[in-house]
Coordinates of C-alpha atoms and ligand atoms in Angstrom, one line a residue:
X1 CA -22.2 -1.7 7.6
X2 CA -18.9 -3.2 8.5
X3 CA -17.8 -2.0 11.9
X4 CA -15.8 -4.7 13.7
X5 CA -13.1 -7.2 12.7
X6 CA -15.8 -9.8 13.0
X7 CA -18.1 -7.9 10.6
X8 CA -15.1 -7.6 8.2
X9 CA -14.2 -11.3 8.2
X10 CA -17.8 -12.3 7.8
X11 CA -18.1 -9.9 4.8
X12 CA -15.1 -11.7 3.2
X13 CA -16.5 -15.1 3.9
X14 CA -19.7 -14.3 2.2
X15 CA -18.0 -12.9 -0.9
X16 CA -16.6 -16.2 -2.2
X17 CA -14.2 -14.5 -4.6
X18 CA -12.6 -16.5 -7.4
X19 CA -9.1 -16.7 -5.7
X20 CA -6.2 -19.0 -6.7
X21 CA -3.2 -19.8 -4.5
X22 CA -0.4 -22.0 -5.7
X23 CA -2.5 -23.4 -8.5
X24 CA -5.6 -24.2 -6.5
X25 CA -8.9 -22.4 -6.0
X26 CA -9.4 -21.2 -2.4
X27 CA -13.0 -21.6 -1.2
X28 CA -12.7 -19.4 1.9
X29 CA -9.8 -16.9 2.2
X30 CA -10.6 -16.2 5.9
X31 CA -9.5 -19.7 6.9
X32 CA -6.5 -20.0 4.6
X33 CA -3.1 -19.6 6.4
X34 CA -1.6 -17.7 3.5
X35 CA -4.2 -14.9 3.8
X36 CA -5.0 -14.8 7.5
X37 CA -2.0 -12.4 8.3
X38 CA -3.1 -10.0 5.6
X39 CA -6.7 -10.1 6.8
X40 CA -5.5 -9.4 10.3
X41 CA -3.6 -6.4 9.1
X42 CA -6.4 -4.9 7.1
X43 CA -8.8 -5.6 10.0
X44 CA -6.7 -3.3 12.2
X45 CA -8.1 -0.4 10.1
X46 CA -11.5 -1.3 11.6
X47 CA -10.4 -2.3 15.1
X48 CA -8.4 0.7 15.8
X49 CA -11.1 3.1 14.5
X50 CA -13.4 1.8 17.3
X51 CA -11.0 2.8 20.1
X52 CA -11.9 6.2 21.6
X53 CA -8.3 7.3 21.9
X54 CA -7.9 6.9 18.1
X55 CA -11.1 8.7 17.1
X56 CA -9.3 11.8 15.9
X57 CA -6.9 10.0 13.6
X58 CA -8.9 7.0 12.5
X59 CA -12.2 8.6 11.8
X60 CA -13.5 11.7 10.1
X61 CA -16.7 13.6 9.5
X62 CA -18.0 13.0 5.9
X63 CA -18.3 16.2 4.0
X64 CA -21.0 14.5 2.0
X65 CA -23.3 13.2 4.7
X66 CA -22.0 14.7 8.0
X67 CA -21.7 11.2 9.4
X68 CA -18.7 9.9 11.3
X69 CA -16.8 7.6 8.9
X70 CA -13.6 5.6 8.8
X71 CA -10.8 7.9 7.7
X72 CA -9.9 5.4 4.9
X73 CA -13.1 6.4 3.1
X74 CA -12.7 10.1 3.7
X75 CA -11.9 12.9 1.1
X76 CA -9.2 15.2 2.6
X77 CA -10.9 18.5 3.5
X78 CA -7.9 20.3 4.9
X79 CA -4.1 20.3 5.5
X80 CA -5.0 18.9 8.9
X81 CA -6.7 15.9 7.2
X82 CA -3.5 15.3 5.1
X83 CA -1.3 15.3 8.2
X84 CA -3.7 13.1 10.2
X85 CA -3.6 10.6 7.4
X86 CA 0.2 10.2 7.8
X87 CA -0.1 10.1 11.6
X88 CA -2.8 7.4 11.3
X89 CA -0.5 5.3 9.1
X90 CA 2.3 5.4 11.5
X91 CA -0.1 4.4 14.3
X92 CA -1.4 1.4 12.5
X93 CA 2.1 0.2 11.4
X94 CA 3.0 0.1 15.1
X95 CA 0.3 -2.5 15.6
X96 CA 0.9 -4.6 12.5
X97 CA 4.6 -4.2 11.5
X98 CA 3.3 -4.8 8.1
X99 CA 1.2 -3.3 5.3
X100 CA -2.5 -3.0 6.0
X101 CA -3.4 -2.4 2.4
X102 CA -6.3 0.0 2.7
X103 CA -4.4 3.1 1.7
X104 CA -4.3 2.3 -2.0
X105 CA -8.1 2.5 -2.5
X106 CA -8.2 5.5 -0.1
X107 CA -5.7 7.3 -2.4
X108 CA -7.5 6.1 -5.6
X109 CA -10.8 7.6 -4.3
X110 CA -9.2 10.9 -3.5
X111 CA -7.5 11.1 -6.8
X112 CA -10.7 10.3 -8.7
X113 CA -12.7 12.7 -6.6
X114 CA -10.4 15.6 -7.8
X115 CA -10.0 14.4 -11.3
X116 CA -13.6 13.6 -12.2
X117 CA -14.5 17.1 -11.0
X118 CA -11.9 18.7 -13.3
X119 CA -12.8 16.4 -16.2
X120 CA -16.5 17.4 -15.9
X121 CA -15.5 21.1 -16.0
X122 CA -13.8 20.6 -19.3
X123 CA -15.8 17.9 -21.0
X124 CA -19.3 18.5 -19.5
X125 CA -19.3 14.8 -18.4
X126 CA -21.2 13.6 -15.3
X127 CA -18.4 11.6 -13.7
X128 CA -18.1 13.6 -10.5
X129 CA -21.8 13.1 -9.5
X130 CA -21.6 9.4 -10.2
X131 CA -18.4 9.1 -8.2
X132 CA -19.9 10.9 -5.2
X133 CA -22.7 8.4 -5.2
X134 CA -20.3 5.5 -5.2
X135 CA -18.2 7.2 -2.5
X136 CA -21.3 7.7 -0.3
X137 CA -22.0 4.0 -0.5
X138 CA -18.4 3.1 0.4
X139 CA -18.5 5.5 3.4
X140 CA -21.8 4.3 4.8
X141 CA -20.9 0.6 4.3
X142 CA -17.2 1.0 5.3
X143 CA -16.0 -1.2 2.5
X144 CA -12.4 -1.7 1.4
X145 CA -11.5 -0.6 -2.0
X146 CA -8.4 -1.7 -4.0
X147 CA -6.7 1.0 -6.0
X148 CA -6.2 -0.7 -9.3
X149 CA -3.6 1.1 -11.3
X150 CA -0.7 -1.0 -12.5
X151 CA -1.3 -2.9 -15.8
X152 CA 0.9 -5.8 -16.9
X153 CA 2.3 -3.6 -19.7
X154 CA 3.9 -6.3 -21.9
X155 CA 6.5 -4.7 -24.1
X156 CA 7.4 -1.5 -22.3
X157 CA 8.7 0.1 -25.4
X158 CA 5.2 0.0 -27.0
X159 CA 2.0 2.0 -26.4
X160 CA -1.0 0.2 -25.1
X161 CA -2.7 0.0 -28.6
X162 CA 0.6 -1.2 -30.2
X163 CA 1.0 -4.3 -28.0
X164 CA 1.0 -7.7 -29.8
X165 CA -1.7 -8.7 -27.3
X166 CA -4.1 -5.7 -26.8
X167 CA -5.2 -7.0 -23.4
X168 CA -1.8 -6.3 -21.7
X169 CA -3.3 -3.0 -20.8
X170 CA -6.8 -3.0 -19.3
X171 CA -9.3 -1.7 -21.8
X172 CA -12.9 -1.2 -22.8
X173 CA -13.8 -3.9 -25.3
X174 CA -17.5 -2.8 -25.8
X175 CA -19.7 0.1 -25.0
X176 CA -23.4 -0.7 -24.5
X177 CA -26.5 1.3 -23.6
X178 CA -26.3 0.3 -20.0
X179 CA -22.5 0.1 -19.4
X180 CA -19.1 -1.0 -20.6
X181 CA -17.3 -4.3 -20.9
X182 CA -13.7 -4.5 -19.5
X183 CA -10.9 -6.9 -20.4
X184 CA -7.3 -7.0 -19.2
X185 CA -5.6 -7.3 -15.8
X186 CA -4.2 -5.3 -13.0
X187 CA -0.9 -6.5 -11.4
X188 CA 0.5 -6.3 -7.9
X189 CA -2.9 -5.5 -6.4
X190 CA -2.3 -5.0 -2.7
X191 CA -5.0 -6.5 -0.5
X192 CA -7.1 -7.6 -3.4
X193 CA -8.1 -11.0 -2.1
X194 CA -9.5 -9.5 1.1
X195 CA -11.1 -6.3 -0.3
X196 CA -14.6 -5.6 -1.5
X197 CA -14.3 -3.4 -4.6
X198 CA -11.6 -2.5 -7.1
X199 CA -11.3 1.0 -8.5
X200 CA -9.5 0.6 -11.8
X201 CA -7.6 3.6 -13.3
X202 CA -5.4 4.0 -16.4
X203 CA -1.8 3.0 -15.7
X204 CA -0.1 5.9 -17.5
X205 CA -0.8 9.0 -19.6
X206 CA -2.8 7.9 -22.6
X207 CA -2.4 9.6 -26.0
X208 CA -4.4 9.5 -29.3
X209 CA -5.2 6.0 -30.3
X210 CA -5.3 4.7 -26.7
X211 CA -8.8 6.0 -25.9
X212 CA -10.0 2.5 -25.0
X213 CA -7.3 2.3 -22.3
X214 CA -8.3 5.6 -20.6
X215 CA -10.8 4.0 -18.3
X216 CA -11.7 4.4 -14.7
X217 CA -14.5 2.4 -13.0
X218 CA -15.5 0.8 -9.7
X219 CA -16.1 -3.0 -9.9
X220 CA -17.2 -5.3 -7.0
X221 CA -14.6 -8.1 -6.8
X222 CA -17.5 -10.5 -6.9
X223 CA -18.3 -9.4 -10.5
X224 CA -18.6 -12.2 -13.0
X225 CA -15.4 -12.6 -15.0
X226 CA -12.9 -11.6 -12.3
X227 CA -10.1 -14.0 -11.3
X228 CA -7.5 -13.3 -8.6
X229 CA -4.1 -15.1 -8.6
X230 CA -2.2 -14.5 -5.4
X231 CA 1.5 -13.7 -5.7
X232 CA 4.3 -15.6 -4.1
X233 CA 6.3 -13.9 -1.4
X234 CA 9.6 -14.5 0.2
X235 CA 9.2 -16.6 3.4
X236 CA 5.9 -17.8 2.0
X237 CA 6.0 -21.1 3.7
X238 CA 6.7 -19.5 7.0
X239 CA 3.1 -18.3 7.1
X240 CA 2.0 -21.9 7.0
X241 CA 4.1 -22.8 10.0
X242 CA 3.4 -22.7 13.7
X243 CA 6.0 -21.6 16.3
X244 CA 8.5 -18.8 16.2
X245 CA 9.9 -19.4 12.7
X246 CA 7.1 -17.4 11.1
X247 CA 8.5 -14.1 12.4
X248 CA 5.6 -11.7 12.4
X249 CA 3.1 -14.5 12.1
X250 CA -0.1 -12.6 12.9
X251 CA 0.4 -9.9 10.3
X252 CA 2.8 -11.2 7.7
X253 CA 5.5 -9.6 5.7
X254 CA 3.8 -7.2 3.3
X255 CA 0.4 -6.5 1.9
X256 CA -0.4 -9.7 0.0
X257 CA -0.5 -8.8 -3.7
X258 CA -2.6 -10.5 -6.4
X259 CA -2.9 -10.4 -10.2
X260 CA -6.5 -9.5 -10.9
X261 CA -7.9 -10.6 -14.3
X262 CA -10.9 -9.1 -16.0
X263 CA -12.4 -11.4 -18.5
X264 CA -15.1 -9.4 -20.2
X265 CA -16.5 -7.9 -17.0
X266 CA -19.6 -5.7 -17.4
X267 CA -19.7 -2.4 -15.5
X268 CA -22.9 -0.3 -15.5
X269 CA -22.5 3.4 -16.5
X270 CA -23.1 4.7 -13.0
X271 CA -19.8 3.0 -11.9
X272 CA -17.8 4.4 -14.8
X273 CA -15.7 7.5 -14.0
X274 CA -13.5 7.9 -17.1
X275 CA -14.1 6.5 -20.6
X276 CA -11.9 7.8 -23.3
X277 CA -10.9 11.2 -21.8
X278 CA -7.2 10.7 -22.6
X279 CA -6.4 14.3 -21.6
X280 CA -7.2 13.5 -18.0
X281 CA -5.5 10.1 -17.7
X282 CA -2.0 11.5 -16.9
X283 CA -3.5 13.9 -14.3
X284 CA -5.3 11.0 -12.6
X285 CA -2.1 8.8 -12.6
X286 CA 0.0 11.7 -11.2
X287 CA -2.5 12.5 -8.4
X288 CA -2.9 8.9 -7.4
X289 CA 0.9 8.5 -7.3
X290 CA 1.4 11.7 -5.3
X291 CA -1.3 10.7 -2.8
X292 CA 0.2 7.2 -2.4
X293 CA 3.8 8.4 -2.2
X294 CA 2.7 10.8 0.6
X295 CA 2.1 7.8 2.8
X296 CA 5.4 6.0 2.7
X297 CA 7.1 8.0 5.5
X298 CA 4.1 7.2 7.7
X299 CA 3.7 3.5 7.1
X300 CA 7.3 2.6 6.5
X301 CA 8.4 5.0 9.3
X302 CA 6.1 3.1 11.6
X303 CA 7.4 -0.3 10.4
X304 CA 10.9 1.0 10.9
X305 CA 10.1 1.9 14.5
X306 CA 9.4 -1.8 15.2
X307 CA 12.6 -2.9 13.4
X308 CA 14.6 -0.4 15.5
X309 CA 12.9 -1.7 18.7
X310 CA 13.6 -5.3 17.7
X311 CA 17.3 -4.6 16.9
X312 CA 17.7 -2.7 20.2
X313 CA 16.2 -5.7 22.1
X314 CA 18.5 -8.1 20.2
X315 CA 21.5 -6.2 21.3
X316 CA 20.3 -6.3 24.9
X317 CA 19.8 -10.1 24.6
X318 CA 23.3 -10.6 23.2
X319 CA 25.2 -8.2 25.4
X320 CA 26.2 -5.6 22.7
X321 CA 23.8 -2.8 23.7
X322 CA 26.5 -0.7 25.4
X323 CA 29.1 -0.8 22.6
X324 CA 29.4 2.7 21.3
X325 CA 29.3 1.8 17.6
X326 CA 26.1 -0.2 18.2
X327 CA 24.5 2.7 19.9
X328 CA 25.5 4.9 17.1
X329 CA 24.1 2.6 14.4
X330 CA 20.7 2.5 16.3
X331 CA 20.8 6.3 16.4
X332 CA 21.4 6.3 12.6
X333 CA 18.4 4.0 12.1
X334 CA 16.2 6.4 14.1
X335 CA 17.5 9.3 12.0
X336 CA 16.6 7.5 8.8
X337 CA 13.1 6.6 10.0
X338 CA 12.4 10.1 11.2
X339 CA 13.7 11.5 7.9
X340 CA 11.1 9.6 5.9
X341 CA 8.4 10.5 8.3
X342 CA 9.4 14.2 8.1
X343 CA 9.0 14.0 4.4
X344 CA 5.4 12.7 4.7
X345 CA 4.5 15.4 7.2
X346 CA 6.1 18.1 5.0
X347 CA 4.4 17.2 1.8
X348 CA 1.1 17.1 3.7
X349 CA 1.7 20.5 5.4
X350 CA 2.5 22.0 2.0
X351 CA -0.6 20.6 0.4
X352 CA -3.2 22.7 -1.4
X353 CA -6.9 22.8 -2.2
X354 CA -8.0 21.5 -5.6
X355 CA -11.0 22.7 -7.7
X356 CA -13.1 20.0 -6.2
X357 CA -12.4 21.3 -2.7
X358 CA -10.3 18.2 -1.8
X359 CA -6.8 18.7 -0.5
X360 CA -3.8 17.4 -2.3
X361 CA -0.2 17.0 -0.9
X362 CA 2.7 18.8 -2.5
X363 CA 3.7 16.5 -5.4
X364 CA 7.5 17.3 -5.4
X365 CA 7.8 16.7 -1.7
X366 CA 5.6 13.5 -1.9
X367 CA 7.9 12.1 -4.6
X368 CA 10.9 13.0 -2.6
X369 CA 9.5 11.2 0.4
X370 CA 8.9 8.0 -1.5
X371 CA 12.3 8.2 -3.1
X372 CA 14.0 8.5 0.3
X373 CA 12.0 5.4 1.3
X374 CA 13.5 3.4 -1.5
X375 CA 16.9 4.1 0.0
X376 CA 16.4 4.6 3.8
X377 CA 14.5 1.3 4.3
X378 CA 17.3 -0.6 2.7
X379 CA 19.9 1.2 4.8
X380 CA 17.8 0.6 8.0
X381 CA 17.7 -3.1 7.1
X382 CA 21.4 -3.1 6.3
X383 CA 22.1 -1.6 9.7
X384 CA 19.7 -4.1 11.3
X385 CA 21.7 -7.0 9.8
X386 CA 25.0 -5.4 10.7
X387 CA 24.0 -4.9 14.4
X388 CA 22.1 -8.1 14.8
X389 CA 24.9 -10.3 13.4
X390 CA 25.0 -13.3 11.1
X391 CA 23.0 -15.4 13.6
X392 CA 19.9 -13.9 12.1
X393 CA 20.6 -15.8 8.9
X394 CA 21.8 -19.1 10.3
X395 CA 19.5 -19.7 13.3
X396 CA 18.2 -23.3 13.7
X397 CA 14.6 -24.1 13.2
X398 CA 11.9 -23.7 15.9
X399 CA 11.5 -27.5 15.8
X400 CA 15.3 -27.9 16.6
X401 CA 14.8 -26.0 19.8
X402 CA 11.8 -28.3 20.6
X403 CA 13.5 -31.5 19.6
X404 CA 14.0 -34.0 22.5
X405 CA 17.4 -35.0 21.1
X406 CA 19.0 -31.7 20.0
X407 CA 16.9 -29.1 21.8
X408 CA 19.4 -29.0 24.6
X409 CA 22.2 -28.0 22.2
X410 CA 20.1 -25.2 20.6
X411 CA 19.2 -24.0 24.1
X412 CA 22.8 -24.0 25.3
X413 CA 24.6 -22.6 22.2
X414 CA 22.1 -20.1 21.1
X415 CA 22.0 -18.5 24.5
X416 CA 22.9 -14.8 24.9
X417 CA 23.1 -12.9 28.2
X418 CA 22.2 -14.6 31.4
X419 CA 18.6 -14.4 32.4
X420 CA 17.2 -14.2 28.9
X421 CA 15.7 -17.5 27.5
X422 CA 17.2 -18.7 24.3
X423 CA 13.6 -18.9 22.9
X424 CA 13.1 -15.2 23.6
X425 CA 16.3 -14.3 21.8
X426 CA 15.3 -16.5 18.8
X427 CA 11.9 -14.8 18.7
X428 CA 13.3 -11.4 18.2
X429 CA 15.9 -12.6 15.7
X430 CA 13.1 -14.2 13.6
X431 CA 11.1 -11.0 13.7
X432 CA 14.1 -9.0 12.4
X433 CA 14.7 -11.5 9.7
X434 CA 11.0 -11.4 8.7
X435 CA 10.8 -7.6 8.6
X436 CA 14.1 -6.8 6.8
X437 CA 14.4 -9.2 3.9
X438 CA 13.1 -10.2 0.6
X439 CA 9.6 -9.1 -0.3
X440 CA 9.4 -6.2 2.3
X441 CA 12.4 -4.5 0.8
X442 CA 11.0 -4.8 -2.7
X443 CA 7.8 -3.3 -1.5
X444 CA 9.7 -0.2 -0.2
X445 CA 11.4 0.0 -3.6
X446 CA 8.5 -0.5 -6.0
X447 CA 5.3 0.1 -4.0
X448 CA 3.8 3.4 -5.1
X449 CA 6.0 3.4 -8.1
X450 CA 9.6 2.5 -8.8
X451 CA 12.4 5.1 -8.1
X452 CA 12.7 6.1 -11.7
X453 CA 9.1 7.3 -11.7
X454 CA 10.0 9.7 -8.9
X455 CA 13.0 10.9 -10.8
X456 CA 10.8 11.7 -13.8
X457 CA 8.7 13.9 -11.4
X458 CA 11.9 15.6 -10.2
X459 CA 12.7 16.5 -13.7
X460 CA 9.2 17.9 -14.3
X461 CA 8.6 19.7 -11.0
X462 CA 12.1 20.5 -9.9
X463 CA 12.1 23.9 -11.7
X464 CA 15.7 23.9 -12.9
X465 CA 15.4 27.1 -15.0
X466 CA 14.4 29.0 -11.8
X467 CA 17.4 27.6 -10.0
X468 CA 19.7 28.6 -12.9
X469 CA 18.2 32.1 -12.8
X470 CA 18.9 32.6 -9.1
X471 CA 22.5 31.4 -9.5
X472 CA 23.0 33.8 -12.4
X473 CA 21.7 36.8 -10.4
X474 CA 24.2 36.1 -7.6
X475 CA 27.1 35.5 -10.0
X476 CA 26.1 38.7 -11.9
X477 CA 25.8 36.9 -15.2
X478 CA 23.5 38.6 -17.7
Ligands
SF4_501 FE1 -0.6 1.6 3.0 FE2 2.0 1.5 3.2 FE3 0.6 -0.7 2.5 FE4 0.9 1.3 0.8 S1 2.5 0.0 1.6 S2 -1.0 0.2 1.3 S3 0.9 3.1 2.1 S4 0.5 0.4 4.5
FE502 FE1 2.3 -0.1 -1.2

């Protein structure tokens, strides 16, 4: 069983996944500077769970075995569990200032738990029992699961089976007596290079003709035929540097996403949880999306807290902290962060019990939360740049500060208020730069689905006819 950060790193070292970074195969992800920050972030989900003061948020009692388990492997059994999930995410963000990746698989497991149950009721399939066995193993071994939803999708105007290349959506290419064979890829897979299993799910609602694409299955990332290609991030080279230029060096910018390729990967039947049931594909996608959108006010609210703290410090270091417009802008940042957090708590509080017994957040409010994140995090970052000043974008290198020839100039001219070292000021500016630009903003926009996918849900769940009816009653229109 994986308990400590050390156990986790050792488990990754032993896996020897087929990972590529910048064109080269990586033998050991645990010693590669591009991956260490992401591993450190994910490791926090183990480390914090061992602290007695976090027990209530970071652990839970398994409803399957009665054992104490890491909350990231738990199936929500109450509204309280849904709220604790959000509180837990904000707590971890405060330690990492970055994505810790493990929520995607957590949400995939909860979505599959509910949906396999409902599918079995209708189709008489045996997916739920199989899934519960898989879940028990994940809980007892405390493994990290990647939630594999997004397919590459090729030509977006065409259905999966209409694509020029049929592999652009992940599909079943063969059914055998003992299992199925999978081909295709999953894109933007958060934490994939430092996880243990991938839980693939259909990427969208499937209709007649797309049965081969309605597939859900759990696959160890060590399976034969899997290749992982790590994605490039903004500030990528900073992770390879030493000194203060790296910004949030220990934990990185975002989650660390990879393209995961399945080249005829065999999956035994006991790990298959959907195979052709097109009528449940849309439900699975929607539930996963809701469960993941629920999170964003927790994790991004927590990340925002660090940005706000960093910006407030920067203003103290440069003597602007008492200007009334600066104070007001920081207050506005707090308002924006608490607004997204309030959304996450609200959709959890308004959650409900599904047929399986698992609890599910309110989908309309969860979508609203994520939609606010696509705006508020940009606004928080805009205010951070406004308040911090242009210096954040033109700061000399760490090595300039350390240079025997020009270090004295950097020291002298980059100084702020008396009593604060120039290096201290540079450290906080680099942290703000790291946390408010490039890849982290795109993560807030497209992680858990792009803004348009939330607007589609507004259209479906917003109940416009009822709103029209209420207006008619007050206006006395027949
Ligand atoms: Fe979890 Fe947030 Fe990262 Fe998604 S972006 S995996 S919710 S920390
Ligand atoms: Fe995400």
